[in-house]
Coordinates of C-alpha atoms in Angstrom, one line a residue:
M1 CA 16.3 6.5 -0.2
V2 CA 17.0 3.6 2.2
F3 CA 17.6 6.1 5.0
L4 CA 14.2 7.6 4.5
V5 CA 12.5 4.3 4.2
L6 CA 14.0 2.9 7.4
S7 CA 13.4 6.2 9.3
T8 CA 9.8 5.9 8.3
L9 CA 9.7 2.4 9.7
Y10 CA 11.6 3.1 12.9
I11 CA 10.4 6.4 14.2
P12 CA 6.7 5.6 14.7
L13 CA 7.6 2.7 17.0
L14 CA 9.8 4.7 19.4
P15 CA 8.5 4.3 23.0
L16 CA 7.5 7.3 25.0
E17 CA 8.4 5.5 28.3
L18 CA 11.2 3.4 29.5
T19 CA 11.0 -0.2 28.3
R20 CA 12.9 -3.4 28.6
A21 CA 11.5 -4.8 25.3
N22 CA 14.0 -6.1 22.7
F23 CA 16.7 -6.7 25.4
G24 CA 16.5 -3.1 26.3
G25 CA 16.9 -3.6 30.1
D26 CA 20.0 -1.3 30.2
G27 CA 18.0 1.7 29.0
G28 CA 17.5 3.0 32.5
D29 CA 21.2 2.9 33.3
F30 CA 22.0 4.7 30.0
L31 CA 19.4 7.4 30.5
A32 CA 20.3 8.0 34.1
A33 CA 24.0 8.3 33.1
I34 CA 23.1 10.7 30.2
L35 CA 20.9 12.9 32.4
T36 CA 23.4 13.1 35.3
H37 CA 26.6 13.3 33.1
G38 CA 27.7 10.1 34.7
V39 CA 29.6 6.9 33.8
A40 CA 27.5 4.0 32.5
H41 CA 28.2 0.3 33.3
P42 CA 31.4 -1.3 31.9
G43 CA 32.8 -0.4 29.3
G44 CA 31.7 3.2 30.0
Y45 CA 30.3 4.0 26.6
P46 CA 31.5 7.7 26.4
T47 CA 30.7 8.1 22.7
Y48 CA 27.1 6.9 23.2
L49 CA 26.7 9.0 26.3
L50 CA 27.9 12.2 24.5
L51 CA 25.6 11.6 21.5
G52 CA 22.7 10.7 23.9
E53 CA 23.1 14.0 25.7
A54 CA 23.1 15.8 22.4
F55 CA 19.8 14.1 21.4
Q56 CA 18.2 15.2 24.6
F57 CA 18.4 18.8 23.3
I58 CA 15.9 17.9 20.6
P59 CA 12.6 19.7 21.5
L60 CA 10.4 16.7 20.6
G61 CA 9.0 13.7 22.5
T62 CA 10.0 12.4 25.9
I63 CA 13.4 11.5 27.4
P64 CA 13.1 7.8 26.4
W65 CA 11.8 8.8 23.0
R66 CA 14.8 11.0 22.3
G67 CA 17.1 8.3 23.6
A68 CA 15.6 5.8 21.2
L69 CA 15.7 8.4 18.4
L70 CA 19.5 8.2 18.5
S71 CA 19.2 4.4 17.8
A72 CA 16.7 5.0 15.0
I73 CA 18.6 7.7 13.2
S74 CA 21.9 5.8 13.6
T75 CA 20.5 2.5 12.2
A76 CA 18.6 4.2 9.4
F77 CA 21.8 6.0 8.4
A78 CA 23.7 2.7 8.6
G79 CA 21.2 1.1 6.3
G80 CA 21.7 3.9 3.8
L81 CA 25.5 3.5 3.9
V82 CA 25.2 -0.3 3.4
S83 CA 23.1 0.4 0.3
L84 CA 25.6 3.0 -0.9
W85 CA 28.6 0.6 -0.2
V86 CA 27.0 -2.1 -2.4
W87 CA 26.3 0.4 -5.1
H88 CA 29.7 1.9 -5.1
F89 CA 31.9 -1.2 -4.7
L90 CA 29.9 -4.2 -5.9
S91 CA 27.0 -3.6 -8.3
P92 CA 27.0 -2.2 -11.8
H93 CA 26.1 1.5 -12.0
S94 CA 22.8 0.9 -13.7
L95 CA 19.2 0.5 -12.9
S96 CA 19.9 -3.1 -11.9
G97 CA 22.7 -1.9 -9.6
Q98 CA 20.3 0.5 -7.9
V99 CA 17.8 -2.3 -7.3
I100 CA 20.6 -4.6 -5.9
S101 CA 21.9 -1.9 -3.5
L102 CA 18.3 -1.2 -2.4
I103 CA 17.8 -4.9 -1.6
A104 CA 21.0 -5.0 0.5
G105 CA 20.1 -1.9 2.5
L106 CA 16.5 -3.0 3.1
A107 CA 17.4 -6.6 3.9
W108 CA 19.7 -5.4 6.6
G109 CA 17.7 -2.5 8.0
S110 CA 14.4 -4.5 8.1
A111 CA 15.9 -7.6 9.6
P112 CA 14.0 -8.2 12.9
L113 CA 17.1 -8.1 15.0
V114 CA 18.4 -4.9 13.5
W115 CA 15.0 -3.3 13.7
S116 CA 14.5 -4.3 17.3
Q117 CA 17.6 -2.4 18.4
A118 CA 16.7 0.7 16.3
V119 CA 13.6 1.5 18.4
I120 CA 15.0 1.3 22.0
V121 CA 17.5 3.0 24.2
E122 CA 20.6 0.9 23.6
V123 CA 24.1 1.1 22.1
H124 CA 23.5 -1.4 19.3
G125 CA 21.8 1.0 16.9
L126 CA 24.8 3.3 17.1
Q127 CA 27.0 0.2 16.9
A128 CA 25.4 -0.7 13.7
L129 CA 26.4 2.6 12.2
M130 CA 29.9 2.3 13.6
A131 CA 30.3 -1.1 12.0
V132 CA 29.3 0.3 8.6
I133 CA 31.8 3.2 9.1
W134 CA 34.5 0.6 9.7
L135 CA 33.5 -1.3 6.5
W136 CA 33.8 1.9 4.5
W137 CA 37.1 2.9 6.1
V138 CA 38.8 -0.4 5.6
T139 CA 37.5 -0.7 2.1
L140 CA 38.8 2.7 1.0
L141 CA 42.2 2.0 2.6
R142 CA 42.3 -1.4 0.7
K143 CA 41.4 0.3 -2.5
G144 CA 44.3 2.7 -2.1
V145 CA 42.2 5.9 -1.7
R146 CA 44.5 8.7 -0.4
H147 CA 42.1 11.6 -0.1
T148 CA 43.3 12.7 3.3
G149 CA 40.2 14.7 4.4
G150 CA 37.5 12.1 3.8
V151 CA 39.4 9.1 4.8
S152 CA 40.8 10.8 7.9
F153 CA 37.2 11.7 8.9
L154 CA 36.3 8.0 8.8
S155 CA 39.5 7.3 10.8
W156 CA 38.3 9.7 13.5
I157 CA 34.8 8.2 13.6
A158 CA 36.4 4.7 13.8
G159 CA 38.4 5.9 16.8
L160 CA 35.2 7.3 18.4
S161 CA 33.5 4.0 17.8
L162 CA 35.8 2.4 20.4
G163 CA 33.8 4.4 23.0
N164 CA 30.5 2.9 21.9
H165 CA 31.0 -0.8 22.4
L166 CA 34.1 -2.9 22.9
T167 CA 33.1 -5.5 20.3
I168 CA 34.1 -3.0 17.6
F169 CA 37.6 -4.1 18.4
L170 CA 36.8 -7.2 16.3
F171 CA 37.5 -5.0 13.3
I172 CA 41.1 -4.4 14.3
P173 CA 42.5 -7.6 12.8
A174 CA 40.9 -6.8 9.5
L175 CA 42.4 -3.3 9.7
I176 CA 45.8 -4.6 10.4
A177 CA 45.6 -7.1 7.6
T178 CA 44.6 -4.3 5.3
I179 CA 47.1 -1.5 6.2
L180 CA 50.2 -3.4 7.1
P181 CA 51.1 -4.5 3.5
L182 CA 50.2 -1.0 2.3
I183 CA 52.4 0.7 4.9
L184 CA 55.3 -1.6 4.0
K185 CA 54.8 -0.8 0.3
D186 CA 54.7 3.0 1.0
F187 CA 57.7 2.9 3.4
R188 CA 60.0 4.7 0.9
G189 CA 57.5 7.4 0.0
R190 CA 57.6 10.1 2.6
Q191 CA 54.4 11.8 1.4
K192 CA 52.5 8.5 1.6
L193 CA 53.8 7.9 5.1
K194 CA 52.5 11.2 6.1
F195 CA 49.0 9.9 5.1
W196 CA 49.4 7.0 7.5
L197 CA 50.6 9.3 10.2
V198 CA 47.5 11.4 9.8
Q199 CA 45.3 8.3 9.9
G200 CA 46.9 7.1 13.1
L201 CA 46.6 10.5 14.8
T202 CA 42.9 11.0 13.8
F203 CA 42.1 7.5 15.0
L204 CA 43.8 8.2 18.4
L205 CA 42.0 11.5 18.6
G206 CA 38.7 9.8 18.3
A207 CA 39.7 7.1 20.8
S208 CA 40.6 9.8 23.3
V209 CA 36.9 10.1 24.0
Y210 CA 37.6 7.7 26.9
L211 CA 39.3 10.6 28.7
L212 CA 35.7 11.9 29.3
L213 CA 35.2 9.1 31.9
P214 CA 37.7 10.2 34.6
L215 CA 36.7 13.8 34.0
R216 CA 33.1 12.9 34.8
A217 CA 34.1 10.7 37.7
Q218 CA 35.8 13.6 39.5
M219 CA 32.3 15.3 39.9
Y220 CA 31.0 12.1 41.6
P221 CA 27.8 11.8 39.6
P222 CA 25.3 9.3 41.1
I223 CA 25.9 6.9 38.2
N224 CA 29.6 6.4 38.5
W225 CA 30.5 2.9 37.6
G226 CA 34.0 2.0 38.7
N227 CA 34.7 5.6 39.7
P228 CA 37.4 5.8 36.9
Q229 CA 39.5 8.5 38.5
S230 CA 42.2 6.0 39.2
W231 CA 43.9 3.8 36.6
E232 CA 42.5 0.7 38.4
G233 CA 39.0 2.0 38.2
F234 CA 39.4 3.3 34.7
W235 CA 40.7 -0.1 33.4
W236 CA 37.9 -1.9 35.3
V237 CA 35.3 0.1 33.4
V238 CA 36.8 0.4 29.9
S239 CA 37.9 -3.3 29.7
G240 CA 34.5 -4.6 30.7
Q241 CA 36.2 -6.5 33.5
P242 CA 33.0 -7.8 35.2
Y243 CA 31.9 -9.5 31.9
R244 CA 35.1 -11.1 30.8
G245 CA 34.2 -14.4 32.4
L246 CA 31.2 -14.6 30.2
V247 CA 33.2 -14.9 26.9
F248 CA 33.1 -18.6 25.7
H249 CA 32.0 -19.7 29.1
T250 CA 29.2 -22.0 27.9
S251 CA 29.4 -25.8 28.0
V252 CA 29.8 -27.9 24.9
E253 CA 26.1 -28.8 25.1
G254 CA 25.2 -25.1 25.5
M255 CA 27.5 -24.2 22.6
L256 CA 25.7 -26.6 20.3
E257 CA 22.4 -25.2 21.3
R258 CA 23.6 -21.7 20.6
I259 CA 25.0 -22.7 17.1
S260 CA 21.5 -24.2 16.3
A261 CA 19.9 -21.0 17.5
W262 CA 22.4 -19.0 15.4
A263 CA 21.3 -20.8 12.2
R264 CA 17.7 -20.3 13.1
I265 CA 18.2 -16.6 13.7
L266 CA 19.9 -16.1 10.4
L267 CA 16.9 -17.6 8.6
E268 CA 14.6 -15.4 10.6
Q269 CA 16.5 -12.2 9.6
F270 CA 16.5 -12.6 5.9
G271 CA 13.9 -15.2 5.3
L272 CA 14.4 -18.2 3.0
P273 CA 14.7 -16.1 -0.2
G274 CA 17.3 -13.8 1.4
L275 CA 19.2 -16.8 2.9
V276 CA 19.4 -18.5 -0.5
L277 CA 20.7 -15.3 -2.1
G278 CA 23.1 -14.7 0.8
V279 CA 24.6 -18.2 0.5
L280 CA 25.0 -17.7 -3.3
G281 CA 26.8 -14.4 -2.6
A282 CA 29.0 -15.9 0.0
V283 CA 30.2 -19.0 -1.8
I284 CA 30.1 -18.2 -5.6
S285 CA 33.0 -16.3 -7.0
D286 CA 32.3 -13.8 -9.7
H287 CA 35.1 -11.4 -10.5
D288 CA 37.8 -9.4 -8.7
K289 CA 35.7 -6.4 -8.1
V290 CA 33.5 -8.4 -5.8
D291 CA 35.8 -11.1 -4.4
R292 CA 38.5 -8.7 -3.3
F293 CA 36.2 -7.9 -0.3
Q294 CA 35.3 -11.5 0.4
G295 CA 38.0 -12.0 3.1
L296 CA 36.9 -8.8 4.9
L297 CA 33.2 -9.9 4.8
L298 CA 34.0 -13.4 6.0
W299 CA 36.0 -12.0 8.9
V300 CA 33.2 -9.7 10.0
F301 CA 30.6 -12.4 9.6
G302 CA 32.7 -15.1 11.4
S303 CA 34.2 -13.1 14.2
F304 CA 30.9 -11.4 15.3
S305 CA 29.0 -14.7 14.9
A306 CA 31.6 -16.5 17.1
F307 CA 31.3 -13.8 19.7
A308 CA 27.5 -13.9 19.7
I309 CA 27.6 -17.7 20.1
G310 CA 30.2 -17.7 22.8
Y311 CA 29.1 -14.8 24.9
D312 CA 27.1 -16.4 27.7
T313 CA 24.2 -13.9 28.2
P314 CA 20.5 -14.2 27.1
D315 CA 20.9 -11.1 24.9
S316 CA 24.1 -12.2 23.1
L317 CA 22.3 -12.5 19.8
V318 CA 22.3 -8.7 19.4
Y319 CA 26.1 -9.0 18.7
L320 CA 25.1 -10.6 15.4
I321 CA 24.2 -7.2 13.9
P322 CA 27.6 -6.6 12.3
A323 CA 27.5 -10.2 11.0
L324 CA 24.2 -9.5 9.4
L325 CA 25.9 -6.5 7.7
A326 CA 28.1 -9.0 5.8
G327 CA 25.0 -11.2 5.2
A328 CA 23.1 -8.3 3.7
V329 CA 26.0 -7.5 1.3
W330 CA 26.0 -11.2 0.3
V331 CA 22.3 -11.0 -0.3
G332 CA 22.9 -8.1 -2.7
K333 CA 25.8 -9.9 -4.3
G334 CA 23.6 -13.0 -4.8
A335 CA 20.9 -10.9 -6.4
M336 CA 23.6 -9.5 -8.7
L337 CA 24.8 -12.9 -9.7
T338 CA 21.3 -13.9 -10.9
F339 CA 21.5 -11.1 -13.6
Q340 CA 24.0 -13.3 -15.4
W341 CA 21.4 -16.1 -15.7
H342 CA 18.8 -16.2 -18.5
W343 CA 15.6 -18.1 -18.9
R344 CA 13.8 -18.0 -22.3
G345 CA 15.6 -14.9 -23.2
W346 CA 14.8 -13.1 -19.9
R347 CA 17.4 -12.0 -17.4
L348 CA 16.5 -14.0 -14.3
G349 CA 17.9 -11.3 -12.1
W350 CA 14.9 -9.0 -12.6
L351 CA 12.5 -11.7 -11.5
V352 CA 14.6 -12.6 -8.5
S353 CA 15.2 -8.9 -7.4
I354 CA 11.5 -7.9 -7.8
G355 CA 10.5 -11.1 -5.9
M356 CA 13.0 -10.3 -3.1
L357 CA 11.7 -6.7 -2.8
V358 CA 8.1 -7.9 -2.6
F359 CA 9.1 -10.4 0.1
L360 CA 10.9 -7.7 2.1
L361 CA 8.1 -5.3 1.8
G362 CA 5.5 -7.9 2.5
R363 CA 6.9 -8.9 5.9
L364 CA 7.2 -5.4 7.2
P365 CA 3.9 -5.3 9.1
E366 CA 4.6 -8.6 10.9
T367 CA 8.1 -7.5 11.8
A368 CA 6.9 -4.2 13.1
R369 CA 4.4 -6.0 15.4
Q370 CA 7.2 -8.3 16.6
V371 CA 9.7 -5.5 17.5
D372 CA 7.2 -2.8 18.7
P373 CA 8.5 -1.8 22.2
R374 CA 5.7 0.6 23.1
M375 CA 3.5 -1.8 25.0
E376 CA 6.2 -3.0 27.4
T377 CA 6.6 -0.1 29.7
E378 CA 6.0 -1.8 33.0
V379 CA 9.5 -1.0 34.2
E380 CA 8.8 2.7 34.3
Q381 CA 5.4 2.0 36.0
F382 CA 7.3 -0.1 38.6
A383 CA 9.7 2.7 39.3
R384 CA 6.9 5.3 39.5
E385 CA 4.9 3.1 41.9
V386 CA 7.8 2.3 44.2
L387 CA 8.8 6.0 44.5
Q388 CA 5.2 7.1 45.0
K389 CA 4.6 4.6 47.8
A390 CA 7.9 4.6 49.6
P391 CA 7.7 6.3 53.0
T392 CA 9.5 9.6 53.5
G393 CA 13.3 9.1 53.8
A394 CA 13.2 5.4 53.0
L395 CA 16.1 3.3 52.2
I396 CA 15.3 1.4 48.9
L397 CA 17.5 -1.7 48.7
T398 CA 17.7 -3.3 45.2
E399 CA 19.2 -6.6 44.1
A400 CA 19.6 -6.6 40.3
D401 CA 19.7 -4.6 37.1
E402 CA 16.0 -5.1 36.4
D403 CA 14.9 -3.3 39.6
T404 CA 17.9 -0.9 39.9
F405 CA 18.0 0.8 36.5
P406 CA 14.4 2.0 36.3
L407 CA 14.7 3.4 39.8
W408 CA 18.0 5.1 38.9
Y409 CA 16.4 6.7 35.9
A410 CA 13.4 8.0 37.9
H411 CA 15.3 9.0 41.0
F412 CA 18.6 10.4 39.6
G413 CA 17.6 11.1 36.0
L414 CA 14.2 12.7 36.6
G415 CA 14.9 13.9 40.1
E416 CA 11.9 12.2 41.7
R417 CA 11.8 11.6 45.4
P418 CA 15.1 13.2 46.5
D419 CA 14.3 12.3 50.1
V420 CA 14.8 8.5 49.5
Q421 CA 18.1 6.7 49.1
I422 CA 18.6 3.8 46.6
I423 CA 21.2 1.3 47.6
V424 CA 22.2 -1.5 45.2
L425 CA 23.2 -4.4 47.4
P426 CA 25.3 -6.4 44.9
L427 CA 27.4 -3.2 44.2
T428 CA 28.1 -2.6 47.8
Q429 CA 30.9 -5.1 47.6
F430 CA 32.9 -2.6 45.5
L431 CA 34.9 0.2 47.2
W432 CA 34.1 2.6 44.3
Y433 CA 30.4 2.2 44.9
R434 CA 30.7 2.8 48.6
E435 CA 32.7 6.0 47.9
T436 CA 30.0 7.1 45.5
L437 CA 27.3 6.5 48.0
R438 CA 29.1 8.6 50.6
H439 CA 29.2 11.5 48.2
I440 CA 25.6 11.4 47.0
Y441 CA 24.0 10.5 50.4
P442 CA 26.1 12.4 53.0
D443 CA 23.4 12.3 55.6
L444 CA 23.4 8.5 56.0
H445 CA 25.4 6.7 58.7
W446 CA 27.9 4.3 57.1
P447 CA 29.8 1.2 58.4
S448 CA 33.0 2.2 60.2
T449 CA 35.0 -0.3 58.2
D450 CA 35.3 -1.4 54.6
D451 CA 36.3 -4.9 55.6
L452 CA 32.8 -6.3 55.3
A453 CA 32.7 -8.6 52.3
G454 CA 30.0 -9.0 49.6
S455 CA 26.7 -7.2 50.2
A456 CA 27.2 -7.4 54.0
W457 CA 28.3 -3.7 53.9
G458 CA 25.0 -2.7 52.3
E459 CA 22.9 -5.0 54.6
A460 CA 24.4 -3.1 57.6
L461 CA 22.9 0.2 56.5
P462 CA 19.3 -0.3 57.8
G463 CA 20.6 -1.0 61.3
L464 CA 22.9 2.0 61.2
N465 CA 20.0 4.2 60.1
A466 CA 17.4 2.7 62.3
G467 CA 15.1 5.7 62.1
R468 CA 14.5 5.2 58.3
P469 CA 11.9 3.0 56.7
V470 CA 13.2 0.2 54.5
C471 CA 11.9 -0.9 51.1
R472 CA 13.3 -4.0 49.4
T473 CA 12.8 -5.0 45.8
H474 CA 12.9 -8.5 44.4
V475 CA 13.4 -9.9 40.9
E476 CA 11.8 -13.1 39.7
R477 CA 13.1 -14.7 36.5
E478 CA 11.5 -18.2 36.5
Y479 CA 9.2 -17.7 33.6
Q480 CA 9.4 -14.0 32.8
I481 CA 11.0 -11.1 34.5
Q482 CA 8.8 -9.8 37.4
V483 CA 9.9 -7.1 39.9
R484 CA 8.2 -6.9 43.3
Y485 CA 8.8 -4.7 46.3
E486 CA 7.8 -4.3 50.0
C487 CA 8.2 -1.5 52.5
R488 CA 8.3 -1.7 56.2

């Protein structure tokens, strides 16, 4: 039921054109890599790219719409699995349990941050599903479930999830803390050790999706970050090397501001009623059936919150989505606890649960308006305008993600204006990018040496190709992102 409700909420808001709404500025890079069988920006995202290509075979909508559909279906499915997890492991199997599980699933799936990522081309919708898969997998292992087929399938998906976003590695400590005592306990039982061997092999099989990156790089696609044919290039991509310096790079003052913003965001996601229930669920002990998972939930909530606070980018709040998963479970647990309380002979839980459902349903229209990405399609309009007005054979020199990714999508992904050449000046400092340019634009004249530092190599291209017109784009970020261009 939760899957159907969330799908009904998400799908009508999917954009028909490329958008940077809801921190979706990487959408052009992802779609360009999907359409050209390329390698997306670090860490490569092979799982997302494979699924993105599969969704492009759906004979509905536009390319961006189908890309966003992957996010919508993944997030809706994740919401359904959250509800099912609460029903199966926490709540009583009764009508009240169904209501509690419904509250948990809807509280998470309708949270503005989760909803915002469910309607754009980005990895975080799929990451939401992967986080729930990890929750199920670790929970079943902790409960001692040994049905090899189903649990091994979850193990394989967990391995695949490593190829979606690197933050899923934050689940690894919880996995180790869960399985290490169990493996030691099973050490003398050969049959049980076979189970753990199967788990490990299926996990590695899923993680082997990263081998897709060097295979693609050998074809020199136009989107070929890091050119991961070599070990150096492969590690540069999969480890997210360009972004490592952003982790816990903020000042003390900036960190305090982010902690304040974190608290405000939590309130915005669940509202005051949900926050109260979530705090109850997090701090009040009930019985072993619930509290045996408390350590796991605390780790998920704390680790992803710490990363979101410490990662020094404007969009770091999206990494709170797995933390909100733990929060939604606590909301459900808090609602369950109120069924133990009575007022004048009435079970208070029914009043609380109905009130929470009314609150969640009542805020849906406002949240939908808040996260609707369909009106912010100026990035595709920018790319279309530049490519329409660029002179024949022009060199288009870009300077940032905001101007580059839409042009990559239109030029490489859609095949528009094959006569022009797009050069990303900041990337020309890298040997892998220079090599890629030589393969995709063999008719250009290139610097005779690779000793030029920074973007000087790229700046030399207009002089070496003097017969070609030059267009330059410029990104302004003072108040809001604006992208301009000029051709000469």
